[in-house]
PDB file of C-alpha atoms in Angstrom:
ATOM      1  CA  MET A 219      85.287  -1.178  60.453  1.00  0.00           C
ATOM      2  CA  ASN A 220      85.748  -3.471  63.444  1.00  0.00           C
ATOM      3  CA  ALA A 221      88.274  -2.007  65.891  1.00  0.00           C
ATOM      4  CA  ASN A 222      89.788  -5.462  66.459  1.00  0.00           C
ATOM      5  CA  SER A 223      90.771  -5.925  62.807  1.00  0.00           C
ATOM      6  CA  LEU A 224      94.489  -6.238  62.097  1.00  0.00           C
ATOM      7  CA  VAL A 225      95.505  -4.790  58.734  1.00  0.00           C
ATOM      8  CA  SER A 226      98.972  -3.438  59.481  1.00  0.00           C
ATOM      9  CA  ILE A 227     101.459  -4.009  62.259  1.00  0.00           C
ATOM     10  CA  ALA A 228     101.282  -0.224  62.664  1.00  0.00           C
ATOM     11  CA  ASP A 229      97.781  -0.777  64.105  1.00  0.00           C
ATOM     12  CA  LEU A 230      99.375  -2.177  67.275  1.00  0.00           C
ATOM     13  CA  SER A 231     100.988  -0.223  70.094  1.00  0.00           C
ATOM     14  CA  LYS A 232     104.089  -1.429  71.919  1.00  0.00           C
ATOM     15  CA  GLU A 233     101.923  -2.552  74.826  1.00  0.00           C
ATOM     16  CA  GLU A 234      99.587  -4.476  72.528  1.00  0.00           C
ATOM     17  CA  ILE A 235     102.518  -6.192  70.801  1.00  0.00           C
ATOM     18  CA  LEU A 236     104.036  -7.278  74.103  1.00  0.00           C
ATOM     19  CA  HIS A 237     100.670  -8.491  75.383  1.00  0.00           C
ATOM     20  CA  ILE A 238     100.110 -10.592  72.255  1.00  0.00           C
ATOM     21  CA  LEU A 239     103.591 -12.095  72.705  1.00  0.00           C
ATOM     22  CA  GLU A 240     102.685 -13.035  76.276  1.00  0.00           C
ATOM     23  CA  GLN A 241      99.523 -14.687  74.991  1.00  0.00           C
ATOM     24  CA  ALA A 242     101.575 -16.570  72.386  1.00  0.00           C
ATOM     25  CA  ARG A 243     103.820 -17.878  75.153  1.00  0.00           C
ATOM     26  CA  TYR A 244     100.731 -19.044  77.047  1.00  0.00           C
ATOM     27  CA  PHE A 245      99.432 -20.878  73.979  1.00  0.00           C
ATOM     28  CA  GLU A 246     102.790 -22.556  73.440  1.00  0.00           C
ATOM     29  CA  GLU A 247     102.485 -23.976  76.945  1.00  0.00           C
ATOM     30  CA  ASN A 248      98.732 -24.655  76.615  1.00  0.00           C
ATOM     31  CA  PRO A 249      97.873 -25.103  72.926  1.00  0.00           C
ATOM     32  CA  ASN A 250      94.480 -26.806  73.178  1.00  0.00           C
ATOM     33  CA  HIS A 251      91.344 -24.939  74.280  1.00  0.00           C
ATOM     34  CA  LYS A 252      87.620 -24.770  73.592  1.00  0.00           C
ATOM     35  CA  ILE A 253      87.475 -21.034  74.102  1.00  0.00           C
ATOM     36  CA  LEU A 254      86.106 -20.525  70.563  1.00  0.00           C
ATOM     37  CA  ASP A 255      83.525 -23.288  70.713  1.00  0.00           C
ATOM     38  CA  GLY A 256      80.573 -22.150  68.594  1.00  0.00           C
ATOM     39  CA  LYS A 257      82.652 -19.638  66.591  1.00  0.00           C
ATOM     40  CA  VAL A 258      83.224 -19.918  62.833  1.00  0.00           C
ATOM     41  CA  VAL A 259      86.395 -18.606  61.193  1.00  0.00           C
ATOM     42  CA  ALA A 260      86.784 -18.058  57.429  1.00  0.00           C
ATOM     43  CA  THR A 261      90.175 -18.348  55.716  1.00  0.00           C
ATOM     44  CA  LEU A 262      89.964 -16.606  52.338  1.00  0.00           C
ATOM     45  CA  PHE A 263      93.193 -17.119  50.396  1.00  0.00           C
ATOM     46  CA  PHE A 264      93.096 -15.390  47.025  1.00  0.00           C
ATOM     47  CA  GLU A 265      96.829 -16.077  46.752  1.00  0.00           C
ATOM     48  CA  PRO A 266      98.664 -19.386  47.341  1.00  0.00           C
ATOM     49  CA  SER A 267      99.884 -20.175  50.846  1.00  0.00           C
ATOM     50  CA  THR A 268     100.997 -23.197  52.813  1.00  0.00           C
ATOM     51  CA  ARG A 269     102.370 -22.209  56.232  1.00  0.00           C
ATOM     52  CA  THR A 270     100.192 -19.159  56.823  1.00  0.00           C
ATOM     53  CA  ARG A 271      96.927 -20.856  55.865  1.00  0.00           C
ATOM     54  CA  LEU A 272      97.629 -24.139  57.624  1.00  0.00           C
ATOM     55  CA  SER A 273      98.878 -22.485  60.806  1.00  0.00           C
ATOM     56  CA  PHE A 274      95.861 -20.167  60.968  1.00  0.00           C
ATOM     57  CA  GLU A 275      93.499 -23.090  60.401  1.00  0.00           C
ATOM     58  CA  THR A 276      95.312 -25.219  62.975  1.00  0.00           C
ATOM     59  CA  ALA A 277      95.227 -22.315  65.432  1.00  0.00           C
ATOM     60  CA  ALA A 278      91.477 -21.912  64.991  1.00  0.00           C
ATOM     61  CA  ASN A 279      90.900 -25.652  65.336  1.00  0.00           C
ATOM     62  CA  ARG A 280      93.022 -25.902  68.481  1.00  0.00           C
ATOM     63  CA  LEU A 281      90.937 -23.086  69.970  1.00  0.00           C
ATOM     64  CA  GLY A 282      87.716 -24.973  69.274  1.00  0.00           C
ATOM     65  CA  ALA A 283      86.438 -22.970  66.280  1.00  0.00           C
ATOM     66  CA  ARG A 284      85.084 -24.330  63.024  1.00  0.00           C
ATOM     67  CA  VAL A 285      86.891 -23.283  59.849  1.00  0.00           C
ATOM     68  CA  ILE A 286      85.476 -22.610  56.393  1.00  0.00           C
ATOM     69  CA  GLY A 287      87.033 -20.965  53.381  1.00  0.00           C
ATOM     70  CA  PHE A 288      89.112 -21.579  50.285  1.00  0.00           C
ATOM     71  CA  SER A 289      92.751 -21.834  49.246  1.00  0.00           C
ATOM     72  CA  ASP A 290      92.168 -21.338  45.523  1.00  0.00           C
ATOM     73  CA  ALA A 291      90.161 -18.342  44.367  1.00  0.00           C
ATOM     74  CA  SER A 292      89.609 -19.962  40.967  1.00  0.00           C
ATOM     75  CA  THR A 293      87.100 -22.308  42.625  1.00  0.00           C
ATOM     76  CA  THR A 294      85.013 -19.415  43.981  1.00  0.00           C
ATOM     77  CA  SER A 295      82.557 -16.944  42.514  1.00  0.00           C
ATOM     78  CA  SER A 296      85.390 -14.416  42.061  1.00  0.00           C
ATOM     79  CA  SER A 297      86.276 -16.454  38.960  1.00  0.00           C
ATOM     80  CA  LYS A 298      82.805 -15.521  37.674  1.00  0.00           C
ATOM     81  CA  GLY A 299      83.454 -11.845  38.220  1.00  0.00           C
ATOM     82  CA  GLU A 300      82.185 -11.396  41.770  1.00  0.00           C
ATOM     83  CA  THR A 301      83.804  -8.344  43.354  1.00  0.00           C
ATOM     84  CA  LEU A 302      85.889  -8.472  46.504  1.00  0.00           C
ATOM     85  CA  LYS A 303      83.272  -6.310  48.209  1.00  0.00           C
ATOM     86  CA  ASP A 304      80.498  -8.781  47.468  1.00  0.00           C
ATOM     87  CA  THR A 305      82.621 -11.747  48.544  1.00  0.00           C
ATOM     88  CA  ILE A 306      83.501 -10.144  51.880  1.00  0.00           C
ATOM     89  CA  ILE A 307      79.920  -9.081  52.626  1.00  0.00           C
ATOM     90  CA  MET A 308      78.606 -12.520  51.714  1.00  0.00           C
ATOM     91  CA  VAL A 309      81.141 -14.394  53.856  1.00  0.00           C
ATOM     92  CA  SER A 310      80.527 -11.979  56.751  1.00  0.00           C
ATOM     93  CA  ASN A 311      76.978 -13.326  56.939  1.00  0.00           C
ATOM     94  CA  TYR A 312      78.326 -16.712  57.962  1.00  0.00           C
ATOM     95  CA  VAL A 313      81.332 -16.170  60.224  1.00  0.00           C
ATOM     96  CA  ASP A 314      82.732 -14.430  63.287  1.00  0.00           C
ATOM     97  CA  LEU A 315      86.191 -13.697  61.837  1.00  0.00           C
ATOM     98  CA  ILE A 316      87.750 -13.436  58.366  1.00  0.00           C
ATOM     99  CA  ILE A 317      91.422 -14.217  57.772  1.00  0.00           C
ATOM    100  CA  MET A 318      92.348 -13.042  54.308  1.00  0.00           C
ATOM    101  CA  ARG A 319      95.314 -13.141  51.938  1.00  0.00           C
ATOM    102  CA  HIS A 320      95.115 -11.191  48.689  1.00  0.00           C
ATOM    103  CA  TYR A 321      97.487 -10.382  45.855  1.00  0.00           C
ATOM    104  CA  LEU A 322      96.509  -6.675  45.789  1.00  0.00           C
ATOM    105  CA  GLU A 323      98.022  -4.145  48.173  1.00  0.00           C
ATOM    106  CA  GLY A 324      95.314  -2.536  50.268  1.00  0.00           C
ATOM    107  CA  ALA A 325      92.811  -5.365  49.836  1.00  0.00           C
ATOM    108  CA  ALA A 326      92.675  -6.119  53.567  1.00  0.00           C
ATOM    109  CA  LEU A 327      92.098  -2.473  54.444  1.00  0.00           C
ATOM    110  CA  TYR A 328      89.329  -2.307  51.842  1.00  0.00           C
ATOM    111  CA  ALA A 329      87.725  -5.423  53.332  1.00  0.00           C
ATOM    112  CA  THR A 330      87.535  -3.750  56.759  1.00  0.00           C
ATOM    113  CA  GLU A 331      85.651  -0.856  55.176  1.00  0.00           C
ATOM    114  CA  VAL A 332      82.800  -3.013  53.888  1.00  0.00           C
ATOM    115  CA  THR A 333      82.129  -5.215  56.925  1.00  0.00           C
ATOM    116  CA  GLU A 334      81.919  -5.073  60.707  1.00  0.00           C
ATOM    117  CA  THR A 335      83.286  -8.610  60.951  1.00  0.00           C
ATOM    118  CA  PRO A 336      86.904  -8.459  62.163  1.00  0.00           C
ATOM    119  CA  ILE A 337      89.548  -8.998  59.478  1.00  0.00           C
ATOM    120  CA  ILE A 338      93.081 -10.332  59.937  1.00  0.00           C
ATOM    121  CA  ASN A 339      95.412  -9.500  57.076  1.00  0.00           C
ATOM    122  CA  ALA A 340      97.337 -12.659  56.139  1.00  0.00           C
ATOM    123  CA  GLY A 341      99.299 -10.769  53.475  1.00  0.00           C
ATOM    124  CA  ASP A 342      98.295  -8.185  50.872  1.00  0.00           C
ATOM    125  CA  GLY A 343     100.563  -8.071  47.846  1.00  0.00           C
ATOM    126  CA  SER A 344     104.014  -6.729  48.713  1.00  0.00           C
ATOM    127  CA  ASN A 345     102.578  -4.476  51.403  1.00  0.00           C
ATOM    128  CA  GLN A 346     102.106  -6.024  54.874  1.00  0.00           C
ATOM    129  CA  HIS A 347     102.098  -9.384  56.657  1.00  0.00           C
ATOM    130  CA  PRO A 348     101.357  -8.582  60.311  1.00  0.00           C
ATOM    131  CA  SER A 349     100.739 -12.135  61.513  1.00  0.00           C
ATOM    132  CA  GLN A 350     104.145 -13.205  60.180  1.00  0.00           C
ATOM    133  CA  THR A 351     105.623 -10.253  62.032  1.00  0.00           C
ATOM    134  CA  MET A 352     104.131 -11.395  65.322  1.00  0.00           C
ATOM    135  CA  LEU A 353     105.636 -14.854  64.965  1.00  0.00           C
ATOM    136  CA  ASP A 354     108.931 -13.247  63.935  1.00  0.00           C
ATOM    137  CA  LEU A 355     108.865 -11.063  67.046  1.00  0.00           C
ATOM    138  CA  TYR A 356     108.001 -14.073  69.177  1.00  0.00           C
ATOM    139  CA  SER A 357     110.900 -16.011  67.640  1.00  0.00           C
ATOM    140  CA  ILE A 358     113.315 -13.147  68.270  1.00  0.00           C
ATOM    141  CA  TYR A 359     112.064 -12.736  71.829  1.00  0.00           C
ATOM    142  CA  LYS A 360     112.398 -16.465  72.553  1.00  0.00           C
ATOM    143  CA  THR A 361     115.915 -16.766  71.145  1.00  0.00           C
ATOM    144  CA  GLN A 362     117.384 -13.485  72.376  1.00  0.00           C
ATOM    145  CA  GLY A 363     115.476 -13.108  75.637  1.00  0.00           C
ATOM    146  CA  HIS A 364     114.432  -9.565  74.701  1.00  0.00           C
ATOM    147  CA  LEU A 365     113.671  -7.334  71.714  1.00  0.00           C
ATOM    148  CA  ASP A 366     115.775  -4.307  72.570  1.00  0.00           C
ATOM    149  CA  ASN A 367     118.979  -2.999  70.935  1.00  0.00           C
ATOM    150  CA  LEU A 368     119.399  -5.840  68.431  1.00  0.00           C
ATOM    151  CA  THR A 369     121.221  -5.751  65.110  1.00  0.00           C
ATOM    152  CA  ILE A 370     118.961  -7.277  62.482  1.00  0.00           C
ATOM    153  CA  THR A 371     120.228  -7.986  58.971  1.00  0.00           C
ATOM    154  CA  MET A 372     117.613  -8.329  56.232  1.00  0.00           C
ATOM    155  CA  VAL A 373     118.843 -10.002  53.058  1.00  0.00           C
ATOM    156  CA  GLY A 374     117.477 -10.510  49.558  1.00  0.00           C
ATOM    157  CA  ASP A 375     114.136  -9.274  48.318  1.00  0.00           C
ATOM    158  CA  LEU A 376     113.564  -6.146  50.367  1.00  0.00           C
ATOM    159  CA  LYS A 377     111.470  -4.470  47.673  1.00  0.00           C
ATOM    160  CA  TYR A 378     108.605  -6.952  47.473  1.00  0.00           C
ATOM    161  CA  GLY A 379     109.186  -8.718  50.796  1.00  0.00           C
ATOM    162  CA  ARG A 380     106.144  -7.788  52.870  1.00  0.00           C
ATOM    163  CA  THR A 381     107.506  -9.704  55.868  1.00  0.00           C
ATOM    164  CA  VAL A 382     110.551  -7.438  56.177  1.00  0.00           C
ATOM    165  CA  HIS A 383     108.384  -4.335  55.745  1.00  0.00           C
ATOM    166  CA  SER A 384     106.136  -5.342  58.635  1.00  0.00           C
ATOM    167  CA  LEU A 385     109.018  -6.433  60.876  1.00  0.00           C
ATOM    168  CA  LEU A 386     110.815  -3.136  60.313  1.00  0.00           C
ATOM    169  CA  MET A 387     107.735  -1.205  61.399  1.00  0.00           C
ATOM    170  CA  ALA A 388     107.134  -3.369  64.472  1.00  0.00           C
ATOM    171  CA  MET A 389     110.700  -2.969  65.708  1.00  0.00           C
ATOM    172  CA  ARG A 390     110.339   0.823  65.929  1.00  0.00           C
ATOM    173  CA  PHE A 391     109.628   0.443  69.640  1.00  0.00           C
ATOM    174  CA  PHE A 392     112.820  -1.482  70.445  1.00  0.00           C
ATOM    175  CA  ASN A 393     115.805   0.580  69.222  1.00  0.00           C
ATOM    176  CA  PRO A 394     117.110  -1.803  66.542  1.00  0.00           C
ATOM    177  CA  THR A 395     119.953  -1.353  64.088  1.00  0.00           C
ATOM    178  CA  PHE A 396     119.133  -2.702  60.625  1.00  0.00           C
ATOM    179  CA  ASN A 397     121.399  -3.844  57.839  1.00  0.00           C
ATOM    180  CA  PHE A 398     119.545  -3.816  54.508  1.00  0.00           C
ATOM    181  CA  VAL A 399     121.418  -6.139  52.128  1.00  0.00           C
ATOM    182  CA  ALA A 400     120.023  -6.242  48.594  1.00  0.00           C
ATOM    183  CA  CYS A 401     120.870  -5.480  45.003  1.00  0.00           C
ATOM    184  CA  ASN A 402     119.725  -2.143  43.638  1.00  0.00           C
ATOM    185  CA  GLU A 403     116.743  -3.736  41.904  1.00  0.00           C
ATOM    186  CA  LEU A 404     115.449  -5.186  45.195  1.00  0.00           C
ATOM    187  CA  ARG A 405     116.580  -2.527  47.673  1.00  0.00           C
ATOM    188  CA  MET A 406     114.430  -1.504  50.604  1.00  0.00           C
ATOM    189  CA  PRO A 407     111.820   0.983  49.267  1.00  0.00           C
ATOM    190  CA  ASP A 408     112.418   4.613  50.121  1.00  0.00           C
ATOM    191  CA  GLU A 409     109.188   4.829  52.110  1.00  0.00           C
ATOM    192  CA  TYR A 410     110.517   2.337  54.664  1.00  0.00           C
ATOM    193  CA  MET A 411     113.886   4.051  54.986  1.00  0.00           C
ATOM    194  CA  GLU A 412     111.989   7.294  55.462  1.00  0.00           C
ATOM    195  CA  PHE A 413     109.994   5.493  58.170  1.00  0.00           C
ATOM    196  CA  CYS A 414     113.299   4.645  59.864  1.00  0.00           C
ATOM    197  CA  ASP A 415     114.406   8.254  59.619  1.00  0.00           C
ATOM    198  CA  ARG A 416     111.174   9.524  61.182  1.00  0.00           C
ATOM    199  CA  HIS A 417     111.420   7.097  64.092  1.00  0.00           C
ATOM    200  CA  GLY A 418     115.138   7.434  64.733  1.00  0.00           C
ATOM    201  CA  ILE A 419     115.898   3.862  63.623  1.00  0.00           C
ATOM    202  CA  LYS A 420     119.536   3.256  62.671  1.00  0.00           C
ATOM    203  CA  TYR A 421     120.187   1.443  59.399  1.00  0.00           C
ATOM    204  CA  ASN A 422     122.913   0.635  56.890  1.00  0.00           C
ATOM    205  CA  VAL A 423     122.386  -0.099  53.207  1.00  0.00           C
ATOM    206  CA  SER A 424     124.687  -2.538  51.394  1.00  0.00           C
ATOM    207  CA  THR A 425     124.820  -4.622  48.242  1.00  0.00           C
ATOM    208  CA  ASP A 426     127.490  -6.840  49.829  1.00  0.00           C
ATOM    209  CA  PHE A 427     126.566  -9.625  52.229  1.00  0.00           C
ATOM    210  CA  SER A 428     129.948  -9.310  53.877  1.00  0.00           C
ATOM    211  CA  PRO A 429     131.576 -11.226  56.764  1.00  0.00           C
ATOM    212  CA  GLU A 430     131.572  -8.001  58.774  1.00  0.00           C
ATOM    213  CA  ILE A 431     127.790  -7.722  58.461  1.00  0.00           C
ATOM    214  CA  ILE A 432     127.242 -11.398  59.262  1.00  0.00           C
ATOM    215  CA  ASN A 433     129.567 -11.377  62.261  1.00  0.00           C
ATOM    216  CA  THR A 434     127.977  -8.318  63.895  1.00  0.00           C
ATOM    217  CA  SER A 435     124.357  -9.490  63.518  1.00  0.00           C
ATOM    218  CA  ASP A 436     122.076 -10.870  66.223  1.00  0.00           C
ATOM    219  CA  ILE A 437     119.427 -11.870  63.664  1.00  0.00           C
ATOM    220  CA  ILE A 438     119.872 -12.617  59.978  1.00  0.00           C
ATOM    221  CA  TYR A 439     116.541 -12.544  58.172  1.00  0.00           C
ATOM    222  CA  MET A 440     116.901 -14.214  54.772  1.00  0.00           C
ATOM    223  CA  THR A 441     114.209 -13.796  52.114  1.00  0.00           C
ATOM    224  CA  ARG A 442     113.287 -15.519  48.884  1.00  0.00           C
ATOM    225  CA  VAL A 443     113.393 -13.557  45.652  1.00  0.00           C
ATOM    226  CA  GLN A 444     109.726 -13.856  44.737  1.00  0.00           C
ATOM    227  CA  ARG A 445     109.266 -14.807  41.106  1.00  0.00           C
ATOM    228  CA  GLU A 446     105.517 -14.148  41.328  1.00  0.00           C
ATOM    229  CA  ARG A 447     106.153 -10.432  41.990  1.00  0.00           C
ATOM    230  CA  PHE A 448     108.099  -9.891  38.743  1.00  0.00           C
ATOM    231  CA  THR A 449     106.492  -8.829  35.489  1.00  0.00           C
ATOM    232  CA  ASP A 450     109.855  -9.140  33.707  1.00  0.00           C
ATOM    233  CA  ILE A 451     111.148 -12.714  33.935  1.00  0.00           C
ATOM    234  CA  MET A 452     114.593 -11.648  32.709  1.00  0.00           C
ATOM    235  CA  GLU A 453     114.923  -9.271  35.653  1.00  0.00           C
ATOM    236  CA  TYR A 454     114.043 -12.135  37.988  1.00  0.00           C
ATOM    237  CA  GLU A 455     116.688 -14.366  36.390  1.00  0.00           C
ATOM    238  CA  ARG A 456     119.311 -11.650  36.882  1.00  0.00           C
ATOM    239  CA  VAL A 457     118.747 -11.272  40.612  1.00  0.00           C
ATOM    240  CA  LYS A 458     117.427 -14.593  41.913  1.00  0.00           C
ATOM    241  CA  ASP A 459     120.797 -16.090  42.925  1.00  0.00           C
ATOM    242  CA  LEU A 460     122.688 -13.040  44.180  1.00  0.00           C
ATOM    243  CA  TYR A 461     122.463 -13.815  47.914  1.00  0.00           C
ATOM    244  CA  SER A 462     122.896 -17.200  49.508  1.00  0.00           C
ATOM    245  CA  LEU A 463     123.916 -18.196  53.029  1.00  0.00           C
ATOM    246  CA  ASN A 464     125.955 -21.336  53.661  1.00  0.00           C
ATOM    247  CA  ASN A 465     127.329 -22.884  56.834  1.00  0.00           C
ATOM    248  CA  ALA A 466     130.924 -21.777  56.305  1.00  0.00           C
ATOM    249  CA  MET A 467     129.801 -18.147  56.301  1.00  0.00           C
ATOM    250  CA  LEU A 468     128.664 -18.539  59.934  1.00  0.00           C
ATOM    251  CA  SER A 469     131.995 -19.729  61.359  1.00  0.00           C
ATOM    252  CA  ASP A 470     132.820 -16.436  63.096  1.00  0.00           C
ATOM    253  CA  SER A 471     129.283 -15.253  63.829  1.00  0.00           C
ATOM    254  CA  ARG A 472     127.967 -14.341  67.269  1.00  0.00           C
ATOM    255  CA  ASP A 473     126.975 -17.161  69.606  1.00  0.00           C
ATOM    256  CA  ASN A 474     123.468 -15.729  69.969  1.00  0.00           C
ATOM    257  CA  LEU A 475     122.916 -15.361  66.213  1.00  0.00           C
ATOM    258  CA  LYS A 476     119.728 -16.889  64.826  1.00  0.00           C
ATOM    259  CA  ILE A 477     118.852 -17.330  61.157  1.00  0.00           C
ATOM    260  CA  LEU A 478     115.227 -16.562  60.298  1.00  0.00           C
ATOM    261  CA  HIS A 479     113.329 -17.005  57.037  1.00  0.00           C
ATOM    262  CA  PRO A 480     109.567 -16.686  56.408  1.00  0.00           C
ATOM    263  CA  LEU A 481     109.722 -19.721  54.071  1.00  0.00           C
ATOM    264  CA  PRO A 482     109.450 -21.215  51.533  1.00  0.00           C
ATOM    265  CA  ARG A 483     113.122 -21.076  50.667  1.00  0.00           C
ATOM    266  CA  VAL A 484     114.556 -21.783  47.250  1.00  0.00           C
ATOM    267  CA  ASN A 485     118.357 -21.549  47.280  1.00  0.00           C
ATOM    268  CA  GLU A 486     119.038 -18.557  49.531  1.00  0.00           C
ATOM    269  CA  ILE A 487     119.872 -20.808  52.503  1.00  0.00           C
ATOM    270  CA  ALA A 488     122.038 -23.845  51.753  1.00  0.00           C
ATOM    271  CA  TYR A 489     120.914 -27.140  53.234  1.00  0.00           C
ATOM    272  CA  ASP A 490     124.155 -27.414  55.211  1.00  0.00           C
ATOM    273  CA  VAL A 491     122.875 -24.575  57.424  1.00  0.00           C
ATOM    274  CA  ASP A 492     119.931 -26.681  58.618  1.00  0.00           C
ATOM    275  CA  ASP A 493     121.967 -28.614  61.196  1.00  0.00           C
ATOM    276  CA  ASN A 494     123.629 -25.504  62.594  1.00  0.00           C
ATOM    277  CA  PRO A 495     122.087 -24.577  65.980  1.00  0.00           C
ATOM    278  CA  LYS A 496     121.886 -20.994  64.728  1.00  0.00           C
ATOM    279  CA  ALA A 497     119.299 -22.039  62.129  1.00  0.00           C
ATOM    280  CA  TYR A 498     115.862 -21.248  63.512  1.00  0.00           C
ATOM    281  CA  TYR A 499     113.507 -21.021  60.510  1.00  0.00           C
ATOM    282  CA  PHE A 500     111.647 -24.287  61.112  1.00  0.00           C
ATOM    283  CA  GLN A 501     111.064 -23.446  64.781  1.00  0.00           C
ATOM    284  CA  GLN A 502     110.056 -19.976  63.591  1.00  0.00           C
ATOM    285  CA  ALA A 503     107.329 -21.541  61.467  1.00  0.00           C
ATOM    286  CA  GLN A 504     106.141 -23.583  64.464  1.00  0.00           C
ATOM    287  CA  ASN A 505     105.924 -20.382  66.501  1.00  0.00           C
ATOM    288  CA  GLY A 506     103.405 -19.180  63.940  1.00  0.00           C
ATOM    289  CA  LEU A 507     100.793 -21.458  65.464  1.00  0.00           C
ATOM    290  CA  TYR A 508     101.040 -19.848  68.891  1.00  0.00           C
ATOM    291  CA  ALA A 509     101.252 -16.290  67.577  1.00  0.00           C
ATOM    292  CA  ARG A 510      98.216 -16.841  65.383  1.00  0.00           C
ATOM    293  CA  GLN A 511      96.227 -18.347  68.232  1.00  0.00           C
ATOM    294  CA  ALA A 512      96.907 -15.115  70.113  1.00  0.00           C
ATOM    295  CA  LEU A 513      95.943 -12.971  67.107  1.00  0.00           C
ATOM    296  CA  ILE A 514      92.676 -14.840  66.561  1.00  0.00           C
ATOM    297  CA  CYS A 515      91.704 -14.318  70.188  1.00  0.00           C
ATOM    298  CA  ASN A 516      92.729 -10.675  69.992  1.00  0.00           C
ATOM    299  CA  ALA A 517      90.563 -10.143  66.910  1.00  0.00           C
ATOM    300  CA  LEU A 518      87.596 -11.671  68.695  1.00  0.00           C
ATOM    301  CA  GLY A 519      88.111  -9.549  71.796  1.00  0.00           C
ATOM    302  CA  ILE A 520      89.232 -12.447  73.983  1.00  0.00           C
ATOM    303  CA  ASP A 521      92.102 -11.982  76.442  1.00  0.00           C
ATOM    304  CA  ILE A 522      93.203 -15.516  77.289  1.00  0.00           C
ATOM    305  CA  LEU A 523      95.466 -14.309  80.111  1.00  0.00           C
ATOM    306  CA  LYS A 524      92.635 -12.422  81.802  1.00  0.00           C
ATOM    307  CA  THR A 525      90.272 -15.334  81.198  1.00  0.00           C
ATOM    308  CA  GLN A 526      92.615 -17.733  82.950  1.00  0.00           C
ATOM    309  CA  LYS A 527      93.054 -15.403  85.924  1.00  0.00           C
ATOM    310  CA  ASP A 528      89.276 -15.087  86.276  1.00  0.00           C
TER     311      ASP A 528
END
């Protein structure tokens, strides 16, 4: 295993998180570099993606690297029965870094066990999405000016939503208060509430997306109910439209409130929210470029801040 691999947000200390955020801020101010000239980065997406794949590939290109890979596993030898192990070992022969999304939980961790090439987990099933978490943290930091003592409301699919799982774990350093708003079928898994208990994180559980919750939140993190995670389509139909945010619901919310969403959205945020200055999900997606530039450098052992000082 390469020590610079990023499988889970739990792999990062508070100091490492803050340093990566500082690097992201540098890349926002200075997006174009040739610091990875001569490097090759592979993006292996065994599961569909738009924002994550394109932002990682753009990040690598803006840093001067070449990018190879695939966005559809059906066009690769895995469709012929090639194992994940063989695919990872084979690709490792060609590249300096592998960025990987997979539909199976634990796939990224397994990949790190069969290669010394650094791996960045771009999402493994409903488990973790650490690069999304870094752009979420960067977005929160930019809009709030800090990460400490915030009330963060997570709404919708908290069972399968890997982005909320990773964000919850990352915030353990910053004394948050969470509101978990979901129906019983999509409630936050017990293991993550137990994580909160172990780390002294305050949280409330509710099935009601009430005005009181909205009006006491600093961040509202909306999520899509993910049809692709359901084996029972009738269960999906029952829960898909339970939580939706519209502009009128924000009339008495805090001035500093920002609405985040990992995207894509379906109908959980009404289009009339888009013009509200509290809507931040499109800027959040843009922040993904800078956060992922920082993560790529981190995985390759490059400290852009130190490099610039030298």
